Coordinates of C-alpha atoms and ligand atoms in Angstrom, one line a residue:
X1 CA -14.8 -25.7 -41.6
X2 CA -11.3 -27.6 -42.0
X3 CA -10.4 -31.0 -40.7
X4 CA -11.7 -31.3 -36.4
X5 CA -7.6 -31.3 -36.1
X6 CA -6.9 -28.7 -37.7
X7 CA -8.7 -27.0 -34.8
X8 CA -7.0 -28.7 -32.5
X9 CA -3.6 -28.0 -33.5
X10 CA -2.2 -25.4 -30.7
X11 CA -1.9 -22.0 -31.9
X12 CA 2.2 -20.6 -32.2
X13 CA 3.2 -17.6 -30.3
X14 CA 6.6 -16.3 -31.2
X15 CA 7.7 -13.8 -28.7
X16 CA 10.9 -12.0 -29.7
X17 CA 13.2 -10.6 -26.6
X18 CA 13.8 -13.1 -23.8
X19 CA 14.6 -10.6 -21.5
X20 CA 12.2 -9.2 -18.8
X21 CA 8.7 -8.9 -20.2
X22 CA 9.6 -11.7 -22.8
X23 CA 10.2 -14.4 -20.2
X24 CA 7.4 -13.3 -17.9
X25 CA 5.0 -12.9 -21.3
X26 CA 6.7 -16.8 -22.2
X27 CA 5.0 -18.2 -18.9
X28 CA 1.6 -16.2 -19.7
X29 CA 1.3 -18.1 -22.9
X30 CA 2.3 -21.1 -22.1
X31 CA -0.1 -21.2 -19.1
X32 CA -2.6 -20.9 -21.7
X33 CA -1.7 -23.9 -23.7
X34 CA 0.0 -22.0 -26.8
X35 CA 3.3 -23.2 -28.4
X36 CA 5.4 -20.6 -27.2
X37 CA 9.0 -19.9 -29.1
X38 CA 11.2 -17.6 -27.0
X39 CA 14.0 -16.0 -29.3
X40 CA 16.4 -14.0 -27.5
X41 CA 19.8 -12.2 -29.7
X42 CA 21.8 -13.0 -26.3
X43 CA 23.7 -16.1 -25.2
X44 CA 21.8 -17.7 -22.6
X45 CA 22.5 -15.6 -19.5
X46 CA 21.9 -18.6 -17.0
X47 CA 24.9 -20.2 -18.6
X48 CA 27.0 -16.5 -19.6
X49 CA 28.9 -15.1 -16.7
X50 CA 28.0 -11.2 -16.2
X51 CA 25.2 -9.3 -17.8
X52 CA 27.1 -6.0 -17.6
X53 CA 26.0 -2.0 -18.8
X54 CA 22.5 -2.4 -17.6
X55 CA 20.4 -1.3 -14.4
X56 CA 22.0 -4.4 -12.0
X57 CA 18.6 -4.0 -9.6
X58 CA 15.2 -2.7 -10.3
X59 CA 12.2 -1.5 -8.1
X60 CA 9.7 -4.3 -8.1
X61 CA 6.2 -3.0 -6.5
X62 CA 2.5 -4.0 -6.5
X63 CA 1.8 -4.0 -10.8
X64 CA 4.8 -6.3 -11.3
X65 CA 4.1 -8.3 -8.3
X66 CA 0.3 -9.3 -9.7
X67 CA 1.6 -10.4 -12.8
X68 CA 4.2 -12.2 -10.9
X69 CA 1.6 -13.8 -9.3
X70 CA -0.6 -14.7 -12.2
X71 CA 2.3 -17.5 -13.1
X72 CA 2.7 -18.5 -9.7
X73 CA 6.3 -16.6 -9.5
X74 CA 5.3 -13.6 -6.5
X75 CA 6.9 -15.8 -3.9
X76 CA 9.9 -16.8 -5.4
X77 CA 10.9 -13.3 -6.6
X78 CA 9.6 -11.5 -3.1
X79 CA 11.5 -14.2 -1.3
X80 CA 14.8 -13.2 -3.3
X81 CA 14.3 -9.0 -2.9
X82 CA 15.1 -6.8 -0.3
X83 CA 12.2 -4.7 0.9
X84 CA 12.5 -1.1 1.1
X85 CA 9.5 -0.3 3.9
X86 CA 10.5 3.7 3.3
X87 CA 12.8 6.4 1.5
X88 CA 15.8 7.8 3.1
X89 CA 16.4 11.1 2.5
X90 CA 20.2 12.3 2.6
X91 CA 20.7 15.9 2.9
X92 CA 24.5 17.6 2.1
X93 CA 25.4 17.7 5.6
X94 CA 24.9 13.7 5.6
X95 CA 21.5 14.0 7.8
X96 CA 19.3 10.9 6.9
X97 CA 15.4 11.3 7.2
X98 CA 13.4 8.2 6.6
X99 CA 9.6 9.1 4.9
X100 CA 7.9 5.9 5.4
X101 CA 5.7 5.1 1.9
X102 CA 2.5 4.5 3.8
X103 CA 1.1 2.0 5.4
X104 CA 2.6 -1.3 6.9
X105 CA 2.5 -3.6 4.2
X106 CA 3.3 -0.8 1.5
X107 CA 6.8 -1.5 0.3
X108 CA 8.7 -2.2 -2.6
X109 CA 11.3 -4.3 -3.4
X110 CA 14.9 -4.0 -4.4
X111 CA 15.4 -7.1 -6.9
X112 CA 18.4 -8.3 -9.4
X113 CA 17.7 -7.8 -12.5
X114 CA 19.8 -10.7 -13.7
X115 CA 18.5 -13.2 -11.4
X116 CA 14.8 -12.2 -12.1
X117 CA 15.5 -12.9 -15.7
X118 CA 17.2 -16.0 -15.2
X119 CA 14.5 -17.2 -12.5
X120 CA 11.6 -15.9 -14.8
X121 CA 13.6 -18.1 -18.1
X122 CA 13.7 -21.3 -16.2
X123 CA 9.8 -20.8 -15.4
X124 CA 9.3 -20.6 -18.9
X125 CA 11.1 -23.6 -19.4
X126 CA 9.1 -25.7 -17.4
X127 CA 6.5 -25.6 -19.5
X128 CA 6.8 -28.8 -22.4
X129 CA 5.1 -26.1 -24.9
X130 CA 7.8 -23.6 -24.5
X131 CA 11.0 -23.3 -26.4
X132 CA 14.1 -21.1 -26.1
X133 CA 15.9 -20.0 -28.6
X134 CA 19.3 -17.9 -27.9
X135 CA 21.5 -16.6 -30.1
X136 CA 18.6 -16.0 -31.9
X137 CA 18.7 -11.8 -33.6
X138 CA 15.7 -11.1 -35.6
X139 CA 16.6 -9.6 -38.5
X140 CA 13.2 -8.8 -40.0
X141 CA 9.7 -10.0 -40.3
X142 CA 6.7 -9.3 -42.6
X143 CA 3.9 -8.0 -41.4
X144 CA 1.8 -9.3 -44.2
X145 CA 2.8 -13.3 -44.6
X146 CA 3.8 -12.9 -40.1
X147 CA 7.1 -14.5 -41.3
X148 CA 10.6 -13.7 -39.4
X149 CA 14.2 -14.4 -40.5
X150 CA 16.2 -14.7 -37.6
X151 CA 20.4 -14.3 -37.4
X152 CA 22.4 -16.3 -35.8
X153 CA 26.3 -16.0 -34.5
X154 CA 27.4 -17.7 -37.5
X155 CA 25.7 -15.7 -39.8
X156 CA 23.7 -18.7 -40.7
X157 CA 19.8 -17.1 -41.0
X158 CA 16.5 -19.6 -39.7
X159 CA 12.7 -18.5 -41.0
X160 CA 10.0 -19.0 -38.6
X161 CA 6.6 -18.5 -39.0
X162 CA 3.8 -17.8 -36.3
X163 CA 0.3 -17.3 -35.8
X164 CA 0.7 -14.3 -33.2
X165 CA 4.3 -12.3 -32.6
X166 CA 5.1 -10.8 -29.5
X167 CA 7.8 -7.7 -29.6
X168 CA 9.0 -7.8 -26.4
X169 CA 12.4 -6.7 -27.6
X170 CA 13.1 -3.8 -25.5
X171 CA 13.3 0.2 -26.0
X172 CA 15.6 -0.4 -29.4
X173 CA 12.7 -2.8 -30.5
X174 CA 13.4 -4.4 -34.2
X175 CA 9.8 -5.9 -34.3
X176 CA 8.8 -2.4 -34.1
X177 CA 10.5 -1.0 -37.3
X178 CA 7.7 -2.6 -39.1
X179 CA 5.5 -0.6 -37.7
X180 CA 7.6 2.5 -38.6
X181 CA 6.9 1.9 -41.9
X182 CA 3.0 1.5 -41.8
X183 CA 0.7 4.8 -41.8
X184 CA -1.3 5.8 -39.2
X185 CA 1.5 4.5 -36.8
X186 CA 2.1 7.1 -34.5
X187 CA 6.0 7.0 -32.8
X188 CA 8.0 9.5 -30.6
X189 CA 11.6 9.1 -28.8
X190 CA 12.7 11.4 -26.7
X191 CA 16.6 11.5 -25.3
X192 CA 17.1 13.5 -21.8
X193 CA 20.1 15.1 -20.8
X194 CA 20.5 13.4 -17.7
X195 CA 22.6 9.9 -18.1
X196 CA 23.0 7.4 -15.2
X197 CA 26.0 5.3 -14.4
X198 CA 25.8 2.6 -11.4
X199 CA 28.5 2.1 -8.9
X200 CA 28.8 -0.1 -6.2
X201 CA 28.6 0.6 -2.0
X202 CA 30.4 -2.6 0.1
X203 CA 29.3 -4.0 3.0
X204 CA 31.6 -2.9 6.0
X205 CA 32.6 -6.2 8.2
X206 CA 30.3 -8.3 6.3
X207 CA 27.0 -6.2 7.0
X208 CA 25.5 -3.0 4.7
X209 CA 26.9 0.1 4.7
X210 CA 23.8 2.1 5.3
X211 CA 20.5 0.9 7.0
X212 CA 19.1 -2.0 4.3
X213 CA 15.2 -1.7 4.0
X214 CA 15.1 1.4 2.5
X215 CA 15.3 3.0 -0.7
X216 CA 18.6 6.0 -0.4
X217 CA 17.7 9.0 -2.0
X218 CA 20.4 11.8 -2.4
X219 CA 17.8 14.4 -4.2
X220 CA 20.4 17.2 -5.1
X221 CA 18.0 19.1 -8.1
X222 CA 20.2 18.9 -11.2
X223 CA 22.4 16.0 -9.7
X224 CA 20.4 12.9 -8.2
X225 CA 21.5 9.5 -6.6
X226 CA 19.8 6.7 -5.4
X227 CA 21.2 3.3 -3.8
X228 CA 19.2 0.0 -3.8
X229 CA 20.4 -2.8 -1.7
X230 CA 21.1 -6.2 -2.6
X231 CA 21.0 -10.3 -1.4
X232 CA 25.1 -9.4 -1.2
X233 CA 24.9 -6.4 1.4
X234 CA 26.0 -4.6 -1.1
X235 CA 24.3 -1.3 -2.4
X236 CA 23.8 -0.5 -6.1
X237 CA 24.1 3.1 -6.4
X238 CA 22.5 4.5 -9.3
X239 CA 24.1 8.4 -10.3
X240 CA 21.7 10.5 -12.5
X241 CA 23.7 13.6 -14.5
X242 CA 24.0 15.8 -16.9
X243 CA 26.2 14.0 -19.7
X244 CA 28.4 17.6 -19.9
X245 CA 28.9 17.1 -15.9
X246 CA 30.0 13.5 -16.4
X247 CA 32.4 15.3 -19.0
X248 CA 34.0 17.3 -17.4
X249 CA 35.2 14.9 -14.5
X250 CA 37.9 13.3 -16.0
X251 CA 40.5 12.5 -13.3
X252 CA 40.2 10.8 -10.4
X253 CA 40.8 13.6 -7.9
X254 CA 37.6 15.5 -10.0
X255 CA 35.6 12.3 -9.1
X256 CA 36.7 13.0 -5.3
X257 CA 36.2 16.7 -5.6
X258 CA 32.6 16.1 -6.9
X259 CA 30.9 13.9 -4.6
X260 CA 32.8 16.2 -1.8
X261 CA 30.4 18.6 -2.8
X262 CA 27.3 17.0 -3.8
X263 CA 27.7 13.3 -1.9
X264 CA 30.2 13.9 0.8
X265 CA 28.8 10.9 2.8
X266 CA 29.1 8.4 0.3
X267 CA 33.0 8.7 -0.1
X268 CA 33.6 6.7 2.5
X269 CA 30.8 4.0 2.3
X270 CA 31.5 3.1 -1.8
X271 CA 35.1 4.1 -0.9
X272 CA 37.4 6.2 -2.4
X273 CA 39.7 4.4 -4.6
X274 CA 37.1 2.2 -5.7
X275 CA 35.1 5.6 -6.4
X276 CA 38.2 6.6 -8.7
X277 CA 38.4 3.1 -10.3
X278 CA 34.7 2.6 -11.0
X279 CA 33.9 6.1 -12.2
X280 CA 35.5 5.2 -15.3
X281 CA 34.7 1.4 -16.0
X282 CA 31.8 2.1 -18.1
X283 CA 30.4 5.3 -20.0
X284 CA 27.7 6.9 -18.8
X285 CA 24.3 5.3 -20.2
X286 CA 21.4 7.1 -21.8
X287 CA 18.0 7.2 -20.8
X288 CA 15.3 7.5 -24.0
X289 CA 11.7 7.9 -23.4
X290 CA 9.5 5.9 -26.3
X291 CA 5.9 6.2 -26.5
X292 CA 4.3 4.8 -30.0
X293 CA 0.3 3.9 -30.8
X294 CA -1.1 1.2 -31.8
X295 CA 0.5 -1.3 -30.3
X296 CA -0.5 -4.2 -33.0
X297 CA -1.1 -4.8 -36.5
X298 CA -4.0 -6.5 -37.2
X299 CA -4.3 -10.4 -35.3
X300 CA -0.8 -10.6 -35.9
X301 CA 1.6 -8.7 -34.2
X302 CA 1.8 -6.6 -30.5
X303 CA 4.5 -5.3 -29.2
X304 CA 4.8 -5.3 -24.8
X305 CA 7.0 -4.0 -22.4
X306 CA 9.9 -1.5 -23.3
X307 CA 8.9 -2.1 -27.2
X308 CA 6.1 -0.3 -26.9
X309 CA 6.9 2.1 -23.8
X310 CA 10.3 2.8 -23.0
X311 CA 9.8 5.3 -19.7
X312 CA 12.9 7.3 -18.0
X313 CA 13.4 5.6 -14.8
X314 CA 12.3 8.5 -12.3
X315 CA 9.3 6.8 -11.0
X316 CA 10.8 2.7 -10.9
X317 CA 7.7 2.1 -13.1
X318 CA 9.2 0.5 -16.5
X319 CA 9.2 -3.2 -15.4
X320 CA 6.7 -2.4 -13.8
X321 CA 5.0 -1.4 -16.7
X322 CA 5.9 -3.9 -18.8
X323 CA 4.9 -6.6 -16.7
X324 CA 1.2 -5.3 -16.1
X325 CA 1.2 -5.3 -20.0
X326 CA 1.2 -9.3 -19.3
X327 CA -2.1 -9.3 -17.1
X328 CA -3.6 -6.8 -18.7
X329 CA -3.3 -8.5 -22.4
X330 CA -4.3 -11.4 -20.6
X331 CA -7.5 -10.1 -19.2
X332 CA -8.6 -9.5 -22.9
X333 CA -7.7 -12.7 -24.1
X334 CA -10.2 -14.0 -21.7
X335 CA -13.0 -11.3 -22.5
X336 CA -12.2 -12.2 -26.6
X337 CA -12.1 -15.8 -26.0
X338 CA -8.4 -15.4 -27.2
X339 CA -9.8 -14.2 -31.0
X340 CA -6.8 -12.8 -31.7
X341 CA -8.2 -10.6 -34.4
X342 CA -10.5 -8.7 -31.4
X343 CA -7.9 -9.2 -29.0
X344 CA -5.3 -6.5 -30.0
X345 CA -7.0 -4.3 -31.1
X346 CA -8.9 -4.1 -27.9
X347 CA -5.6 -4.3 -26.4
X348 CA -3.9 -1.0 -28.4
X349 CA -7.7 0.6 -27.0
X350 CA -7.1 -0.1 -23.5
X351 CA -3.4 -0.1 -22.6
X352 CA -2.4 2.8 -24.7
X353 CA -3.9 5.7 -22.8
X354 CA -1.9 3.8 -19.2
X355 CA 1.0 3.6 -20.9
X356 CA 1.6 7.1 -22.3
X357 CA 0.3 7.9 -18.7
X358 CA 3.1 6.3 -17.0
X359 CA 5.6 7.2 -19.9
X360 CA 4.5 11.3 -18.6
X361 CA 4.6 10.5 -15.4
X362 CA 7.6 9.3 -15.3
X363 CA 9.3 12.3 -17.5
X364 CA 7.2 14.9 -15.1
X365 CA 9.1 13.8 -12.3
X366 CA 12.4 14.0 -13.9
X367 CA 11.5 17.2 -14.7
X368 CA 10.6 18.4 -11.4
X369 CA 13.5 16.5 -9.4
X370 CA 15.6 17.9 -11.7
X371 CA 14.4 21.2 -11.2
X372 CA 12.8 21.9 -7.5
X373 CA 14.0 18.3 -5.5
X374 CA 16.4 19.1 -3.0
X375 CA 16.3 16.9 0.0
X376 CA 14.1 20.0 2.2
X377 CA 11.7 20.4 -0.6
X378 CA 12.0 16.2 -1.0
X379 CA 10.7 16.1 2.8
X380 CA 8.5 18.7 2.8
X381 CA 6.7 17.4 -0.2
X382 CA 6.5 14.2 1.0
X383 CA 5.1 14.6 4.6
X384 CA 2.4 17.0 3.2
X385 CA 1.8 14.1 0.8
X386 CA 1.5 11.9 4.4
X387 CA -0.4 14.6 6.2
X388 CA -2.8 14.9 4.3
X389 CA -3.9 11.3 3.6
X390 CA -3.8 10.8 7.3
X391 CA -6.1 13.6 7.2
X392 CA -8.5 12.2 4.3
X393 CA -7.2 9.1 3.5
X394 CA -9.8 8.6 1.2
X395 CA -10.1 11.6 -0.3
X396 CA -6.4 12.2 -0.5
X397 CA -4.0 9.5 -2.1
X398 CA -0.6 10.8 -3.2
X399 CA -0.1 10.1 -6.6
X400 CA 2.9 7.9 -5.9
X401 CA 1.4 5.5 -3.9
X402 CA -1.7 5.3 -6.4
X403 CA 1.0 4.6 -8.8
X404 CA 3.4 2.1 -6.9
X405 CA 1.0 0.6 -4.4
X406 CA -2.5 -0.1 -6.6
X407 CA -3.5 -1.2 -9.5
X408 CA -5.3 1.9 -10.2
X409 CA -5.2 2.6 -14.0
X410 CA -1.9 5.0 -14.8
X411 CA -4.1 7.4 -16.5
X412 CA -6.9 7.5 -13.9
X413 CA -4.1 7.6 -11.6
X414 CA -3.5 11.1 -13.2
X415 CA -7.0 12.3 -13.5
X416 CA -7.3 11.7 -9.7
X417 CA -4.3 13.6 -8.5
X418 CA -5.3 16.7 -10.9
X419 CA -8.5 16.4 -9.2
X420 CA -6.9 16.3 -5.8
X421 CA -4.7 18.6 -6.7
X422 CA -7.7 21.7 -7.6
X423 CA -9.4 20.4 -3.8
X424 CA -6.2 20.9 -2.1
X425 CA -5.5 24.5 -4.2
X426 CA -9.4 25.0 -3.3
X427 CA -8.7 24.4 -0.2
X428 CA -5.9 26.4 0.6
X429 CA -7.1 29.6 -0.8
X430 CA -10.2 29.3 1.1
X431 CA -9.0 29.1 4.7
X432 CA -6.7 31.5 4.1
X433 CA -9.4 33.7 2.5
X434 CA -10.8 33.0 5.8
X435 CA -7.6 33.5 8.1
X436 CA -7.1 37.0 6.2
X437 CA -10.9 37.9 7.3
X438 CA -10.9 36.9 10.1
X439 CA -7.4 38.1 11.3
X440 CA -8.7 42.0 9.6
X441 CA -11.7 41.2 12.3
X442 CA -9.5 40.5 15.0
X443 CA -7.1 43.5 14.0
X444 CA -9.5 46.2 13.9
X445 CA -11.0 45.0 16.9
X446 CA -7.7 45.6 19.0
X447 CA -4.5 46.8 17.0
X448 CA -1.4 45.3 18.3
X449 CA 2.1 46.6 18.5
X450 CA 3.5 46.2 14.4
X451 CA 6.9 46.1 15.6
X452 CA 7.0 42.9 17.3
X453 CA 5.1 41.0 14.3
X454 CA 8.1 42.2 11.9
X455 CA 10.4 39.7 13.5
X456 CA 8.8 35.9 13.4
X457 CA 7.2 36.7 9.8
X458 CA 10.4 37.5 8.6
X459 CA 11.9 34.4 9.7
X460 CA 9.1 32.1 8.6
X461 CA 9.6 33.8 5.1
X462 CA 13.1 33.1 5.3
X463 CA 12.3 29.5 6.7
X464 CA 9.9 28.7 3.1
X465 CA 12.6 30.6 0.8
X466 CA 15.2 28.1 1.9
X467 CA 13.1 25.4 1.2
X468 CA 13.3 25.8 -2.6
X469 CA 16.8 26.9 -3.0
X470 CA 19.1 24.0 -4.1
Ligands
FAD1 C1 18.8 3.0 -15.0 C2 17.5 2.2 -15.1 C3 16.9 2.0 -13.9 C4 15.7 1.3 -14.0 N1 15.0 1.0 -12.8 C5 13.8 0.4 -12.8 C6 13.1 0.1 -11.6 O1 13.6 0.4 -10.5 N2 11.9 -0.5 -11.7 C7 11.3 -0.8 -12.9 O2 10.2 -1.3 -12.9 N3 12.0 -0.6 -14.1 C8 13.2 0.0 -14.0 N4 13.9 0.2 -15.2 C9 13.2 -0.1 -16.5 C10 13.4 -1.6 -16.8 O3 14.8 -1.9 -16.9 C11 12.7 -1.9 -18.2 O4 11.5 -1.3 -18.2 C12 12.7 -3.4 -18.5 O5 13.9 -3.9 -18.5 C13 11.9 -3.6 -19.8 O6 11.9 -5.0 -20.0 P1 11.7 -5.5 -21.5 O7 11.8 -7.0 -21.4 O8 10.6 -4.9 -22.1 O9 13.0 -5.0 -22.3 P2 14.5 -5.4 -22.1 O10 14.8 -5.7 -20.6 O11 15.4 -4.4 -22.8 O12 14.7 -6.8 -22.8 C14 14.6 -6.8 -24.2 C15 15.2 -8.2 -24.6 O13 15.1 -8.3 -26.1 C16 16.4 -8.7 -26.6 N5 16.5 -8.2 -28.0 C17 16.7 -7.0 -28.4 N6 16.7 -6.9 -29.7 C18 16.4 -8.2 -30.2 C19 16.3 -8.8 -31.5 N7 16.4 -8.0 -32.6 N8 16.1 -10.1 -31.6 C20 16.0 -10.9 -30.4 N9 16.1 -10.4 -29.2 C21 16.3 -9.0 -29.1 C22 17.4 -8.1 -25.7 O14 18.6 -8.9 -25.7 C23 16.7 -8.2 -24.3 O15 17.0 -9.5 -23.7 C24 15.1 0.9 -15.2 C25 15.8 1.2 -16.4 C26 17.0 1.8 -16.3 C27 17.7 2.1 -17.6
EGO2 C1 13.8 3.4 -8.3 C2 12.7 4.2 -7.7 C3 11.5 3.6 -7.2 N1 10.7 4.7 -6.8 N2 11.4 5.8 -7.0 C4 10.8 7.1 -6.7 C5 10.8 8.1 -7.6 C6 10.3 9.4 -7.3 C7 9.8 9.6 -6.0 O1 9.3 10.8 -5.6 C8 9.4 11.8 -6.6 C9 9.2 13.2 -6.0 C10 9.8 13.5 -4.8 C11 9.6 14.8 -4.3 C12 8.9 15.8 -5.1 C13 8.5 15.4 -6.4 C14 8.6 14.1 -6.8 C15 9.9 8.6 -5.0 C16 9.4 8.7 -3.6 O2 8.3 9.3 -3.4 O3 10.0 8.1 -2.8 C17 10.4 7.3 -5.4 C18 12.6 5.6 -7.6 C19 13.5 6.6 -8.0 C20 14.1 6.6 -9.3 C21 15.0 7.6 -9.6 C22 15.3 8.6 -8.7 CL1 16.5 9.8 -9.1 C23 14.7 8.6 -7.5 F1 15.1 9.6 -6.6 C24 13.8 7.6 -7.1

């Protein structure tokens, strides 16, 4: 039975990563009583002076904003974003179509990423059963005795030990090499060929460049760009590219001659020189796609956020993600009554199947951006999308405000919109079985004269041709 406190002594969580999920996942436990250890390989970014290489704002929408709200932290973060109430859609000739996302109080929010992490830190820090340790590198851990050697600048090496590990250290995860070598552990990475670099649109006389609440969207098939606005009135603009297109730009008068072609309106806003300058600051980054099952071993160990799903960016879902790993793993612990041995595995059962929904989802719509999106087809898909759940808004949700705007579970999220998907096909095909019958009815009944049909059917054919072209 052991000593009454022995069960009183609080349970240790180590959670390794202090970025993102691993501060947000700090404030989880910690809310529950646990003594939480943070240990983060990075100096302590509140105090360090640029985080640089990484995506400077993210997408925050409804899944992140619940679990924000779970640790009291919605209003502080909302408070510090920019909404985006709607897309805007820039074609090449510079034409800007705004696609509101739905309803009124349906938008997301363009947030730093630096100043979420340092505001979600200091939350964690608030607790007195919370500790954070920087400079901290794990190194390696056992699986068996849940012991972790950590590295420090110095070289010098520390030994923790824990009663539950958290791996929230992102999509290059050392926690999960562990796994790697157990069997039964199933893991796939997946590079794409696109890589992203980030430069930076100016305010002009002290206000943004381009209108602020909206989320810019230069949807040119092979080549994509999207700018997010921040508390500065500046716009992060986020390129998306072939790595052998990145390659072969190598001057500064290619840099000019390629968003002539492809982003002609953004020349002047992010400005030329500065165009030529920041081109080459930093490589281009690569975008990997991780999806791995289980997600624990045994009580012991779970891994959360990009350490267990690393997702391409194409649907602003990996924070998001990773943060609904939080409640989600939370709900359980309440259901298990926070048995850790029932707990995970329940955890792997439910959050798995989401996850490697989301991870899918994300990589379908690279792969059809990449391949179909220009900015008609980016309209025209999105206003059917609108159309027809003003038509059957019940019946009919797109699949990206399931995703961004509910809670509804990634993979039922899918199921649905296949579903949808065979009604609206259905659909289709049998009113215009009907228009054909009934327009043979209507033709035999009185012929009319062919030639002046030839004309406007030809155009409209045109008109649809067009649509997918790049
Ligand atoms: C270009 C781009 C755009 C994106 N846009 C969006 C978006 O709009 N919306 C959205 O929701 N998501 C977006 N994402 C995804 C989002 O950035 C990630 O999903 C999120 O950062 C994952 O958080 P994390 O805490 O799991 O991992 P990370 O943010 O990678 O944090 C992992 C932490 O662990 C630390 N660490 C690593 N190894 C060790 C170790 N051995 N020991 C100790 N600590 C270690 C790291 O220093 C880091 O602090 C985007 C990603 C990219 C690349
Ligand atoms: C950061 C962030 C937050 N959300 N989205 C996002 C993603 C996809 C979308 O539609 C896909 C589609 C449009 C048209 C046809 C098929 C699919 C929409 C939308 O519906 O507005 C919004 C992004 C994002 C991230 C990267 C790129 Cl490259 C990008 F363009 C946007």
């Amino acid at each position: 039975e052991g000593s009454p406190e022995r069960h009183s002594k609080k349970k240790v969580v180590a959670v390794v990563g202090g970025g993102l999920v691993g501060a947000l996942n700090a404030c989880f436990f910690a809310k529950r009583g646990f003594d939480v250890e943070v240990f983060e390989t990075r100096e302590d970014i509140r105090q360090a002076k640029i985080v640089k290489g990484r995506s400077i704002n993210l997408a925050l929408s409804h899944r992140g904003r619940q679990a924000l709200k779970h640790v009291g932290m919605e209003e502080k973060i909302v408070s510090q974003g920019i909404p985006m109430h709607a897309r805007m859609i820039h074609s090449l000739s510079g034409k800007q179509s705004p696609i509101p996302y739905g309803k009124k109080g349906q938008y997301i929010l363009s947030v730093d990423r630096a100043n979420l992490n340092k505001e979600l830190l200091t939350e964690a820090e608030t607790y007195p059963n919370t500790k954070l340790n920087f400079d901290h590198k794990l190194q390696d851990w056992s699986a068996e005795t849940g012991l972790m050697t950590f590295v420090r600048p110095d070289g010098s090496t520390e030994e923790v030990e824990a009663d539950l590990i958290v791996g929230c250290d992102g999509a290059f995860s050392a926690i999960r090499k562990q796994f790697l070598r157990r069997s039964c552990f199933n893991y796939s990475q997946t590079y794409i060929p696109h890589g992203y670099m980030e430069l930076t649109m100016p305010p002009i006389n002290g206000e943004f460049a381009m209108k602020a609440n909206y989320l810019h969207i230069w949807p040119r098939n092979t080549f994509m760009m999207i700018a997010l606005p921040n508390m500065d009135k500046t716009f992060t603009c986020t390129l998306f590219m072939p790595f052998e297109e990145f390659e072969k730009i190598t001057t500064g008068d290619e840099v000019i001659e390629f968003f002539q072609k492809y982003f002609p309106d953004t020349i002047q806003l992010i400005g030329a020189d500065a165009l030529r300058r920041d081109y080459f600051r930093l490589p281009a980054q690569a975008m990997v796609s991780v999806k791995c099952s289980p997600y624990h071993i045994g009580g012991k160990c779970v891994l959360m956020g990009d350490a267990a799903h690393a997702v391409v960016p194409f649907y602003g879902q990996g924070m998001n993600a990773g943060f609904e790993d939080c409640i989600v793993f939370d709900e359980i612990m309440d259901q298990f009554n926070e048995d850790f041995n029932a707990v995970l595995p329940e955890y792997t059962r439910v959050r798995v199947p989401d996850d490697h929904a989301i991870a899918d989802l994300a990589m379908y719509n690279y792969i059809e951006m990449r391949a179909h999106v220009n900015s008609k087809w980016f309209l025209f898909r999105k206003h059917v999308d609108n159309f027809l759940h003003f038509l059957m808004p019940r019946a009919i949700i797109p699949l990206y405000t399931m995703v961004t705007f509910t809670r509804t579970r990634y993979h039922e999220a899918v199921e649905r919109w296949h579903w949808q998907n065979k009604v609206i096909n259905r659909g289709l095909l049998f009113s215009a079985a009907g228009a054909v019958l009934g327009g043979s009815y209507v033709l035999i009944k009185n012929p009319p004269d062919i030639n002046k049909l030839i004309v406007p059917a030809e155009k409209m054919w045109n008109r649809l041709v067009a649509l997918r072209t790049p």
